Coordinates of C-alpha atoms in Angstrom, one line a residue:
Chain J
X1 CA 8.2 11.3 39.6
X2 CA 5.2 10.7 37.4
X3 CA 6.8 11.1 34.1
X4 CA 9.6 9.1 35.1
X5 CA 6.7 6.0 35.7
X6 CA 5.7 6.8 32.8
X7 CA 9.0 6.6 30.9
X8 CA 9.5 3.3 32.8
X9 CA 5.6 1.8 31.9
X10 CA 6.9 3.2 28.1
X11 CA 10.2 1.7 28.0
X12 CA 8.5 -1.9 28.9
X13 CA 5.8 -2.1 26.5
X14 CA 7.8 -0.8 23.7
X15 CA 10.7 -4.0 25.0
X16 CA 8.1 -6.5 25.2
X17 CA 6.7 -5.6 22.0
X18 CA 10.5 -5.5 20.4
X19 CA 11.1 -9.2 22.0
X20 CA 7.7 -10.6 20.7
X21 CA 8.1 -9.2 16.9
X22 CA 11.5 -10.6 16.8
X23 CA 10.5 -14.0 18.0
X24 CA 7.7 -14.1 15.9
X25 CA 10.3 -13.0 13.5
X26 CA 12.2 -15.8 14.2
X27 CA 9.7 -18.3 14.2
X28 CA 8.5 -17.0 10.7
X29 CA 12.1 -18.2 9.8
X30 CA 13.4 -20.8 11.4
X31 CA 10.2 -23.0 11.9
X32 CA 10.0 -26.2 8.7
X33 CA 6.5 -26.1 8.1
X34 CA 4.6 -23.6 6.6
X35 CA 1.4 -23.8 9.4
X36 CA 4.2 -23.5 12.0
X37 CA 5.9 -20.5 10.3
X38 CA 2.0 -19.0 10.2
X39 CA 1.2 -20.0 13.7
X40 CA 4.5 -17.8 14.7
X41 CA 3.3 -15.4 13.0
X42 CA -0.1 -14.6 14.1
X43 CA 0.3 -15.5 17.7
X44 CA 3.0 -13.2 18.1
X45 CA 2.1 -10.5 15.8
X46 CA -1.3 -8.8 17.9
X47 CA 0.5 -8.5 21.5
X48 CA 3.4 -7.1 19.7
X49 CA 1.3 -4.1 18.0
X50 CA -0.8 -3.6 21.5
X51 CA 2.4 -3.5 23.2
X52 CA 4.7 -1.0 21.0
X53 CA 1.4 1.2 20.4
X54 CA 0.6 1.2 24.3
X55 CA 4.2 2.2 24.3
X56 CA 3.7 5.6 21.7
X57 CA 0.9 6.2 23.2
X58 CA 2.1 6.9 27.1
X59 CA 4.8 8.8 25.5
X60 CA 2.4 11.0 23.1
X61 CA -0.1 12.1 26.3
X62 CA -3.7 12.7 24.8
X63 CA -4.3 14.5 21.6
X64 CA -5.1 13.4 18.0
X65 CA -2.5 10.9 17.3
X66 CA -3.2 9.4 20.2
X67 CA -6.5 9.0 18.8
X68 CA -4.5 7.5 15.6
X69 CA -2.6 4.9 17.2
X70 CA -5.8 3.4 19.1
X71 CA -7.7 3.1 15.4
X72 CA -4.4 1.8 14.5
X73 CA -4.5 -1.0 17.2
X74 CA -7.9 -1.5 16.9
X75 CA -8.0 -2.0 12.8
X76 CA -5.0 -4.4 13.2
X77 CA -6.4 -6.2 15.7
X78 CA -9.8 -6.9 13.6
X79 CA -7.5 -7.1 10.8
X80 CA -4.9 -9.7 11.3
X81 CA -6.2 -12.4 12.8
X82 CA -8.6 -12.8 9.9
X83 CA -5.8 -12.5 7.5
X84 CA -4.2 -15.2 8.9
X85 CA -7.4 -17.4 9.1
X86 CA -7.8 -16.6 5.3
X87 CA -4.1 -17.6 4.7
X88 CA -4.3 -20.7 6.6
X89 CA -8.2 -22.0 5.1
X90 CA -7.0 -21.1 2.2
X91 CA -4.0 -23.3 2.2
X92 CA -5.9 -26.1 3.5
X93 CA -8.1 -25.9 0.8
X94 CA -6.0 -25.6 -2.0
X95 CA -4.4 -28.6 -0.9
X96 CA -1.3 -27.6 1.3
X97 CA -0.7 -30.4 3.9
X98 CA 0.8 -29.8 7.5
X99 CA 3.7 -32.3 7.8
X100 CA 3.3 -33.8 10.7
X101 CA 6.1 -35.7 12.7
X102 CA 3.4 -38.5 13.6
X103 CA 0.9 -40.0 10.9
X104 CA -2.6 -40.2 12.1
X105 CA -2.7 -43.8 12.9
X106 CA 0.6 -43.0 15.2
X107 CA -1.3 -40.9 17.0
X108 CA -4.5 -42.2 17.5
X109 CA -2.5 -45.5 18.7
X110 CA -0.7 -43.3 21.3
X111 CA -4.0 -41.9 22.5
X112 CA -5.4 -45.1 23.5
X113 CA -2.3 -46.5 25.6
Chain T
X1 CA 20.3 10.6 16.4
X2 CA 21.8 10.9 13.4
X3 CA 23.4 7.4 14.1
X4 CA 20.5 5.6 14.3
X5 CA 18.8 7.7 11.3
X6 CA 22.0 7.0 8.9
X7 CA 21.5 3.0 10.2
X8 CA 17.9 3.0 9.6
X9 CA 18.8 4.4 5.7
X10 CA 21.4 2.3 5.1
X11 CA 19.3 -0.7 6.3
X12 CA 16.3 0.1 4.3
X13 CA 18.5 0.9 1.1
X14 CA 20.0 -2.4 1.6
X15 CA 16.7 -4.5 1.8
X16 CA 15.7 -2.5 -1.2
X17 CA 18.8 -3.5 -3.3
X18 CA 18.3 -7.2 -2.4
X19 CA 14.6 -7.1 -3.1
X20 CA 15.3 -5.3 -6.6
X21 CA 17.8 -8.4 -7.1
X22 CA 15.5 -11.4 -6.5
X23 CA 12.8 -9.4 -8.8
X24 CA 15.1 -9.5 -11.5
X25 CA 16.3 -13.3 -11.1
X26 CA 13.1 -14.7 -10.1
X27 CA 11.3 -16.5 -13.0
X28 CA 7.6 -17.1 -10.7
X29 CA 5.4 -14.5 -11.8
X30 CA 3.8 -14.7 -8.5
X31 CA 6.7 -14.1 -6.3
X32 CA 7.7 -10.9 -8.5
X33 CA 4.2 -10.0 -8.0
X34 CA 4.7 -9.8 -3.9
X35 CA 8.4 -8.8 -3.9
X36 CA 7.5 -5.6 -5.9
X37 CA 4.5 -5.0 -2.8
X38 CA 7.3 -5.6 -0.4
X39 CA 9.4 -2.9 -2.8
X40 CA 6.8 -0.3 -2.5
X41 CA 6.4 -0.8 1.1
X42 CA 10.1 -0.3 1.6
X43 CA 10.1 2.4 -0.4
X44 CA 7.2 4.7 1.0
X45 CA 9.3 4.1 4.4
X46 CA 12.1 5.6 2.8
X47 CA 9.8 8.3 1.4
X48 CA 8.6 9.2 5.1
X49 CA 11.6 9.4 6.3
X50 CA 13.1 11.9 3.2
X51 CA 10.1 14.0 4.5
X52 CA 8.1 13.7 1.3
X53 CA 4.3 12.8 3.1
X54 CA 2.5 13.1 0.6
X55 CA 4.7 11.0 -1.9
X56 CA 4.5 8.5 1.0
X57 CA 0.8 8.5 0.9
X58 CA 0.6 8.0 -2.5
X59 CA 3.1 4.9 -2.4
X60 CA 0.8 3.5 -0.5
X61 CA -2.3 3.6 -1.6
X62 CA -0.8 3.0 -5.0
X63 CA 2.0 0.9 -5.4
X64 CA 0.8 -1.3 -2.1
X65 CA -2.5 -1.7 -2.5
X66 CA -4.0 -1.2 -5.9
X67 CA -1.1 -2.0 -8.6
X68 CA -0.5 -5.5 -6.8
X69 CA -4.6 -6.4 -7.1
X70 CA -4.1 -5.3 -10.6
X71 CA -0.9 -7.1 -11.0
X72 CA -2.7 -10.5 -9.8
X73 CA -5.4 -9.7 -12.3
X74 CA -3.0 -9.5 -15.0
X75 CA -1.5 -13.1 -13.6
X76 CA -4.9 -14.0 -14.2
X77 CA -4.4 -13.5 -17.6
X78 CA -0.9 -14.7 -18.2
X79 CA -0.3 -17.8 -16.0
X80 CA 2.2 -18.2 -13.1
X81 CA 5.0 -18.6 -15.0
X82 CA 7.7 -16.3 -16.9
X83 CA 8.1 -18.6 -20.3
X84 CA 11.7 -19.6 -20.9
X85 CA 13.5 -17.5 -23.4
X86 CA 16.3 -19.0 -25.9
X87 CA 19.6 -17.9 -23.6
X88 CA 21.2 -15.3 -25.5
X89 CA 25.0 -14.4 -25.2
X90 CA 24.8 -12.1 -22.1
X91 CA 27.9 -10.4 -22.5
X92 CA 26.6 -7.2 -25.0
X93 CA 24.1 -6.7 -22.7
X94 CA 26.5 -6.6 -19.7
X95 CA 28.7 -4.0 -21.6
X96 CA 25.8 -2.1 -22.6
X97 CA 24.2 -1.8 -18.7
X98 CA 28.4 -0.8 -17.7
X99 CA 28.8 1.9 -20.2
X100 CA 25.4 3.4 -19.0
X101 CA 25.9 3.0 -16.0
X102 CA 29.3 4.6 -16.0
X103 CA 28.2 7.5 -18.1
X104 CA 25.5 8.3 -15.4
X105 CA 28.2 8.0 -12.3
X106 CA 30.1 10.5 -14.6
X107 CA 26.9 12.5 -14.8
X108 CA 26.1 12.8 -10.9
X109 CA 29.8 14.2 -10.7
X110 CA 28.5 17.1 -12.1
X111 CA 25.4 17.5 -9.5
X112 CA 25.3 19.7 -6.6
X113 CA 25.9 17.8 -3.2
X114 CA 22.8 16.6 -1.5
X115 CA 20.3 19.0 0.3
X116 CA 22.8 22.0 -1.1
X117 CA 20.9 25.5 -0.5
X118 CA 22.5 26.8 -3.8
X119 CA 21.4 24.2 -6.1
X120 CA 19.6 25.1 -8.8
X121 CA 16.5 23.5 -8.1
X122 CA 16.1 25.5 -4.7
X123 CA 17.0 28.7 -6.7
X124 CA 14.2 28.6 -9.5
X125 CA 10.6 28.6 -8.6
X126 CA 10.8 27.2 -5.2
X127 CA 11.5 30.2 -2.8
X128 CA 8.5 32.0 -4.6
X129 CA 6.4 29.0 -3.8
X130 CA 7.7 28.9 -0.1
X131 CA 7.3 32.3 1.2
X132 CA 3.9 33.2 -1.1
X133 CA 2.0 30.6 -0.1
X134 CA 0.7 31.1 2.6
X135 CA -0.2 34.7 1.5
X136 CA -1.6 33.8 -2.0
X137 CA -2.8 30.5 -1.5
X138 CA -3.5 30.3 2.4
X139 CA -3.4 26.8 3.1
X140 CA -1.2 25.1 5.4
X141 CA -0.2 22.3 3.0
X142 CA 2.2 23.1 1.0
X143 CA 2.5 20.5 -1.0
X144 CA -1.3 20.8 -2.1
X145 CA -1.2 24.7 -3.1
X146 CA 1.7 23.6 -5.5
X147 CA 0.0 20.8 -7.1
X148 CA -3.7 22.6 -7.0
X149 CA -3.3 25.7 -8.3
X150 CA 0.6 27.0 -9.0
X151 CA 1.3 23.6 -11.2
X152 CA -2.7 23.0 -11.9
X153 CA -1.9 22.4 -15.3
X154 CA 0.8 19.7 -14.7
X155 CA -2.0 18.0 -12.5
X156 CA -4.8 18.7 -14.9
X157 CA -2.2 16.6 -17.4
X158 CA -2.4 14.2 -15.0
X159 CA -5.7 13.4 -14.6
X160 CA -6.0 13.1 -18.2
X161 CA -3.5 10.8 -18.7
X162 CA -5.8 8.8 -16.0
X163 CA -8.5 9.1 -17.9
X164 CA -6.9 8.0 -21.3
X165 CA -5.5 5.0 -19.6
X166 CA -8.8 4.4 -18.8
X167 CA -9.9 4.4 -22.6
X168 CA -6.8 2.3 -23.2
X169 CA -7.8 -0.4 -21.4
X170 CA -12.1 -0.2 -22.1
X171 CA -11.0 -0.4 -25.8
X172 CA -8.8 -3.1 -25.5
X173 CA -10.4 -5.2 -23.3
X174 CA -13.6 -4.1 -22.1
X175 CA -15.8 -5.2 -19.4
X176 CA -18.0 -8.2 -19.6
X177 CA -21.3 -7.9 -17.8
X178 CA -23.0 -10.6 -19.3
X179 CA -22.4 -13.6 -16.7
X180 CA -21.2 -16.4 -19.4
X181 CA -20.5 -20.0 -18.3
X182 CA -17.8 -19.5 -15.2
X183 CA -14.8 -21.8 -16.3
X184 CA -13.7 -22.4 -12.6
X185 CA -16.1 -23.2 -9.6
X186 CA -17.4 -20.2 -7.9
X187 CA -15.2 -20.9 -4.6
X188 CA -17.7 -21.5 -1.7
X189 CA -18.6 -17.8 0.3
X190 CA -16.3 -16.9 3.2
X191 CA -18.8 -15.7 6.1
X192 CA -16.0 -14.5 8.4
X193 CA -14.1 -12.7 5.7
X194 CA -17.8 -11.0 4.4
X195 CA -18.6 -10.1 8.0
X196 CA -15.2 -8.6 8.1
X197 CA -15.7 -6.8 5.2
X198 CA -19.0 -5.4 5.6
X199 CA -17.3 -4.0 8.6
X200 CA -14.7 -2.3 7.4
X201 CA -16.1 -0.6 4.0
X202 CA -17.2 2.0 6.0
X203 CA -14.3 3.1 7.8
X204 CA -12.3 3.0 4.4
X205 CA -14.9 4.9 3.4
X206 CA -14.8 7.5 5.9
X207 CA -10.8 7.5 5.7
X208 CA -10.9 8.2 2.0
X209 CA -13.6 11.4 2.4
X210 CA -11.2 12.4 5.2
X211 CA -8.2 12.1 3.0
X212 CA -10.3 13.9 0.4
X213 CA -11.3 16.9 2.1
X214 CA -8.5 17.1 4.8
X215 CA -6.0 17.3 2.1
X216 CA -5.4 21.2 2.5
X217 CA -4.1 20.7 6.1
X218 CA -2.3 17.4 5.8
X219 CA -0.9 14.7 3.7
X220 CA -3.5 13.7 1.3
X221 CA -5.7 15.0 -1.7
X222 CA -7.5 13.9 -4.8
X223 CA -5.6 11.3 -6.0
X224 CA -5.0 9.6 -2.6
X225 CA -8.6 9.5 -1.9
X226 CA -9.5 8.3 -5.1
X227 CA -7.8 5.0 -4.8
X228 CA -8.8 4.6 -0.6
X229 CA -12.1 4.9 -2.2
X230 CA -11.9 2.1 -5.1
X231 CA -10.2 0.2 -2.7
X232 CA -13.7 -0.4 -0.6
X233 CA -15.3 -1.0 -3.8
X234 CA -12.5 -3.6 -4.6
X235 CA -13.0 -5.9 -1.1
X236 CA -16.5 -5.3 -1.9
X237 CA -15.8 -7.5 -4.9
X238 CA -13.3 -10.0 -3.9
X239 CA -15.5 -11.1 -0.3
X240 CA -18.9 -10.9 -2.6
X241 CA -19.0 -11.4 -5.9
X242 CA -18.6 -9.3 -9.1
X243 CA -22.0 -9.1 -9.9
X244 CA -23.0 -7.8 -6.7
X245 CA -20.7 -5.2 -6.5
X246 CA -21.4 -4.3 -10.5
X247 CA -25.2 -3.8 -9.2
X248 CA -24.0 -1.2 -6.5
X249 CA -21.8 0.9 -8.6
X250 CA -22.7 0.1 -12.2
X251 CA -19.7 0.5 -15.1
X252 CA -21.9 2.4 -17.3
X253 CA -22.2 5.0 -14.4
X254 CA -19.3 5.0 -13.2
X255 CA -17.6 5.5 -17.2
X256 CA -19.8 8.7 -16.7
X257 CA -18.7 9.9 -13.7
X258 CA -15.3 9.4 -14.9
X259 CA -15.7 11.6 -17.6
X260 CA -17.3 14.0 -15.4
X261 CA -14.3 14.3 -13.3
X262 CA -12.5 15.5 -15.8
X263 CA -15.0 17.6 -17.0
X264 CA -15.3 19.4 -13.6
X265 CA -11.8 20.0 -13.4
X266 CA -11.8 21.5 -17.1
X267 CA -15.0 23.0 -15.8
X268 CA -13.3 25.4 -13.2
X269 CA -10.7 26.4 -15.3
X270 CA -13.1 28.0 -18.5
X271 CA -14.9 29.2 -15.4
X272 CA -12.0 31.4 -13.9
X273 CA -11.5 32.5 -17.7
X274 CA -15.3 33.6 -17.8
X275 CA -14.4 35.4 -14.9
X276 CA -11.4 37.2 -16.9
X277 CA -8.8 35.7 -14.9
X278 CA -6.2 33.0 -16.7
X279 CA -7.5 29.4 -17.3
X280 CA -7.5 27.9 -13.6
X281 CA -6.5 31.3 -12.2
X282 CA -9.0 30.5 -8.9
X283 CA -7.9 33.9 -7.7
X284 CA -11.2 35.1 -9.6
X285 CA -13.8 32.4 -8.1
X286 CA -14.5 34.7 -5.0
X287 CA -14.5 38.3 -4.0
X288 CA -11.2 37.6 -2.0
X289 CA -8.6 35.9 -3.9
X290 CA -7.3 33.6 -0.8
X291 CA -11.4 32.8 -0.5
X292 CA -11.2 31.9 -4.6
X293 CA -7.8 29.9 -4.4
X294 CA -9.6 27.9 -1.7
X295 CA -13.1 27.1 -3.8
X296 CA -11.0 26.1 -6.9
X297 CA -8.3 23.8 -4.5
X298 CA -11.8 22.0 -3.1
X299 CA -13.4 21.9 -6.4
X300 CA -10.4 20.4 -8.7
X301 CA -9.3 17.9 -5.9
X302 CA -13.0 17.1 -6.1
X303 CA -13.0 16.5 -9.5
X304 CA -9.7 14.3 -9.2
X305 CA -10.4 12.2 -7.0
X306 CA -14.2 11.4 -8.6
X307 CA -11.8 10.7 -11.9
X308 CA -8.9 8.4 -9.9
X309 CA -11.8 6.5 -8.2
X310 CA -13.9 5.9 -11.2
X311 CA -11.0 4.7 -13.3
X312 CA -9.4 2.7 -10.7
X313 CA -12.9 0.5 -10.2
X314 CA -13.7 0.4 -13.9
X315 CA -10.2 -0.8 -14.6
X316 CA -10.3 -3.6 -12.0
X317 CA -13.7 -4.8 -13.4
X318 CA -12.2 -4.8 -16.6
X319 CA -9.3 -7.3 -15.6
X320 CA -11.6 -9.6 -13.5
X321 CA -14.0 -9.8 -15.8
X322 CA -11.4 -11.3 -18.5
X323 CA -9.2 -13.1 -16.1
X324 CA -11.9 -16.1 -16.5
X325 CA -9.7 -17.7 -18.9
X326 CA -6.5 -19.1 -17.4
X327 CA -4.6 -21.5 -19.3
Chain D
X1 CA 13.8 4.3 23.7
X2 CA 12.4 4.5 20.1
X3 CA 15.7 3.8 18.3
X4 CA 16.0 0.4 19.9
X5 CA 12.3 0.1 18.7
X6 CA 12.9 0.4 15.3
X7 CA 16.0 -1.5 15.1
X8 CA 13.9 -4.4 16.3
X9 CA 11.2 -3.9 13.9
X10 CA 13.9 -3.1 10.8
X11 CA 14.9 -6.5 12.2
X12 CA 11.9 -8.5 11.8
X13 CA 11.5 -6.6 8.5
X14 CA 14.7 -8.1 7.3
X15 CA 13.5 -11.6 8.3
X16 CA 10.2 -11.7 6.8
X17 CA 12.1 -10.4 3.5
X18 CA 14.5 -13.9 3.8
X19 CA 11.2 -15.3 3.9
X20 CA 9.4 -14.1 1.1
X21 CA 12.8 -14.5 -0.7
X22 CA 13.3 -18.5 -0.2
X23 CA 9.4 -18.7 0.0
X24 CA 9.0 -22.4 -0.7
X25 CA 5.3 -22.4 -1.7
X26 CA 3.1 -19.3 -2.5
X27 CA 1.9 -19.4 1.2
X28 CA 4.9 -18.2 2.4
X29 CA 5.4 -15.1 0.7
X30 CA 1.5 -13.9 0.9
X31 CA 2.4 -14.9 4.8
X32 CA 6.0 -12.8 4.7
X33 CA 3.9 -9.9 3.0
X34 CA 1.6 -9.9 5.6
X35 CA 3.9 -9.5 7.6
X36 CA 6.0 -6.7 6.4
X37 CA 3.4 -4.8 6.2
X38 CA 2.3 -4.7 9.8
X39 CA 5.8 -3.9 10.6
X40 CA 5.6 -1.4 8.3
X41 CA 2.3 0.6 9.8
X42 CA 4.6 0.5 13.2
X43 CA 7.6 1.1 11.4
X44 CA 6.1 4.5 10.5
X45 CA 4.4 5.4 14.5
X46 CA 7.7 4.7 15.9
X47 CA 9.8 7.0 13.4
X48 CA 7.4 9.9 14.0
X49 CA 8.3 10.0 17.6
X50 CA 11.9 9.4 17.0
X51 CA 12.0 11.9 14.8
X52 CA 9.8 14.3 17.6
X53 CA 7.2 14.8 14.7
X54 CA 4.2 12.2 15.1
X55 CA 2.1 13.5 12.8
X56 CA 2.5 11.1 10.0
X57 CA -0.2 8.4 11.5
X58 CA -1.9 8.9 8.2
X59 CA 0.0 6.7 6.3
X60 CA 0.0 4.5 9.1
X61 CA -3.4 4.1 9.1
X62 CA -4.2 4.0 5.7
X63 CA -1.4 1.1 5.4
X64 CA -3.5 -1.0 8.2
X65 CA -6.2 -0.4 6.0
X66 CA -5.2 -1.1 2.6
X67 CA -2.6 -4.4 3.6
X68 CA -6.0 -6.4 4.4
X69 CA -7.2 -6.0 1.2
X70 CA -4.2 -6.3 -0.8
X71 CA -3.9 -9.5 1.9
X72 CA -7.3 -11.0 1.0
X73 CA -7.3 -10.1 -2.7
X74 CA -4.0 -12.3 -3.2
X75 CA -5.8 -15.3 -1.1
X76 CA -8.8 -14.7 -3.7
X77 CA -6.3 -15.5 -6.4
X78 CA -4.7 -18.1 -5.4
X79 CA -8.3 -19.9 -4.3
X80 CA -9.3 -19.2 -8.2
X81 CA -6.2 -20.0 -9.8
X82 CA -4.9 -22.3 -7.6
X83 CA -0.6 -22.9 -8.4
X84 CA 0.6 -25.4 -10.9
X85 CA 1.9 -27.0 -7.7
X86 CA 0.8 -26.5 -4.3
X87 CA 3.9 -27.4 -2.6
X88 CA 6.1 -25.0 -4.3
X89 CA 5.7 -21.8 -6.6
X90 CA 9.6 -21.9 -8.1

């Protein structure tokens, strides 16, 4: 009975992890801009390595690569989001612009009506 | 099972065609730059998955992290782009790369099938090294008993030919320490990225003395460790500055303690010879020769990895240090 | 359980590979890299336990380590030598 909770706890985590790197994937490829396509990306990309490691892990029980996979989660979790706030400033600085589907005065008209 | 593991090849092999491809088309220095990262991450996957760890481990810290810092560097040097070349006829090439190509089909014809028990690599020096082992050596890695002490001269070659790469590049290029007039604007200091780093020189640090010293039991060793190790030093420089990071580990120490690394692995060898065993014959290091086989293994993969970390820095200074002048 | 994983994340492999291919600008294939090579460090956990031998974490591991760097030493590049043209590297 436990084990089979187990599998089933297992068998989501490692699903929702699948669906969120693939639509991250798909963002990544479908999306016109480049700060969309990095917005996909990063969003996506730290719930889908919790996920499929919390995933391993209830499958693996307690021993050392269980100790592995949490350094894992933890280093990508300090990890990426700073290399995608590097990507990004970087970018900007270097003189990347976001095209956006409304120029500023657009918007700053619809904000006051 | 062995569905979804000949899918996973064939997948793998396939992305590692295309990416070959588009490195071969592609004209932006750049893009061939991340394409071959992408290559080496593809391929240390296919490397785990033919069983061959340590290879895996090396890929790794090799091919994805260091050579593509020292590939940029190189950009540095060169510019972005490929320079256009006067198109040449392309058809003698063509028949060239077909004839070669054909003549090594024709070769593999001749080659035992794959994982074949009677082929004559698994019939020369290999059983020896599997069942002896663990006898004459004693350590659970195999891999590491063959490259430490059954091949240690093969491994000694290679840290030498570290080592003169080393003296290839310090001769040709050299390191600049003397801060001249910075041609580009020093870009303004990343506080996240430095708190970042600070954070996690440490643990690469710890990871690469673990990858040192655990190497008899798992996948890892000198080499390995060696570049784990530069590559702290290396995000050292890129989040501060070169200066700073030349004050911590200076080049004229570090040229020494290159040097050294060989020295201590040449060392061990005359050593076991004083001893009157063979040159690195460890069997003679300790009163039991399983106890000797294991000082000598510590000691050379010592040495190596001092060597592989010393070069690795020094040769990165050197290329940062020239890549000031970019046309 | 774990062959469905990887699938997926062979999957997103091959899609941040289109990406880095077509690239347009520079971003886009540091980004794509980036990429890969988290799905590589997972790529690696979840064959161990398909394969029933998870002891391979260390090349995980020293992947999450090392793609940071290679990550932030590519961004230092590009910041000192920025591209001939921003909008597109080809």
């Amino acid at each position: 009975m436990m084990s089979l909770i187990i599998d089933a706890l297992s068998w989501a985590c490692l699903l929702l992890g699948c669906f969120l790197g693939v639509s991250g994937a798909f963002g990544v490829f479908r999306f016109k801009d480049f700060y969309s396509r990095a917005h996909a990306a990063s969003v996506t990309d730290t719930l889908c390595v919790f996920f499929i490691v919390a995933g391993l892990v209830l499958q693996s029980g307690f021993n050392l690569v269980t100790v592995k996979l949490i350094f894992i989660v933890v280093l990508l979790w300090l990890t990426s989001p700073v290399a995608s706030h590097a990507l990004i400033r970087s970018a900007y600085q270097t003189g990347l612009k976001p095209t956006l589907s409304t120029t500023r005065k657009e918007s700053a008209k619809r904000g006051q009506s | 099972m062995s569905n979804i593991n000949l899918l996973i090849d064939i997948v793998l092999l396939t992305m590692l065609v295309f990416t070959t491809i588009t490195i071969v088309r592609s004209r932006s220095l750049f893009a061939i730059v991340m394409l071959s990262g992408i290559y080496s991450l593809l391929s240390a996957n296919i490397f785990v998955i033919l069983d061959a760890v340590d290879v895996a481990f090396t890929e790794a810290a090799v091919g994805a992290g260091i050579s593509t810092v020292l590939m940029l560097a190189t950009i540095g040097i060169t510019g972005y782009e490929q320079k256009k070349r006067k198109t040449i006829s392309s058809i003698s090439p063509m028949i060239v790369v077909i004839i070669t190509g054909a003549v090594l089909v024709y070769g593999t014809l001749d080659m035992p099938a794959f994982t074949d028990p009677s082929a004559p690599i698994h019939q020369h020096v290999a059983p020896r090294y599997i069942n002896d082992s663990p006898t004459e050596v004693g350590i659970p890695n195999m891999v590491t008993s063959v490259l430490a002490s059954y091949r240690g001269y093969d491994t000694m070659g290679e840290v030498i030919v570290v080592f003169a790469a080393l003296i290839g590049v310090l001769s040709l290029l050299g390191i600049r320490e003397k801060k001249s007039d910075p041609i580009y604007t020093e870009p303004p200091p990343r506080p996240i990225l430095q708190v970042m780093a600070k954070f996690m020189i440490p643990f690469i640090i710890l990871f690469a003395l673990y990858v040192q010293f655990h190497g008899d039991f798992g996948p890892g060793g000198g080499f390995q460790a060696g570049v784990i190790f530069s590559v702290a030093i290396i995000l050292y420089t890129l989040t501060f500055s070169q200066q700073d990071a030349m004050k911590l580990v200076p080049p004229s120490i570090l040229k020494r303690l290159a040097a050294l690394g060989v020295l201590i692995y040449g060392g061990t060898g005359i050593v076991s010879l004083f001893k009157g065993g063979n040159f690195l014959d460890y069997n003679v290091l300790a009163h039991d020769p399983v106890h000797g086989q294991h000082y000598g293994i510590l000691i050379i993969e010592f040495g190596v990895g001092l060597t592989v970390a010393c070069v690795m820095m020094l040769i990165f200074f050197a290329f940062i240090s020239r890549g000031d002048k970019n046309p | 359980m774990f062959a469905v994983t990887s699938v997926a994340i062979l999957v997103v492999m091959g899609i941040a590979l289109a990406r880095a291919f077509i690239g347009p600008t520079v971003y886009d294939r540091i980004l794509a890299v980036n990429m890969f090579g988290t799905k590589t460090v997972l790529f690696i956990a979840v064959y161990g336990f398909l394969t029933e031998r998870p002891e391979f974490m260390d090349i995980a591991l020293v992947y999450a380590l090392i793609n940071f760097v290679g990550v932030i030493a590519v961004l230092k590049f590009v910041e000192r030598f920025p591209p001939p043209s921003a909008q597109s590297d080809e």
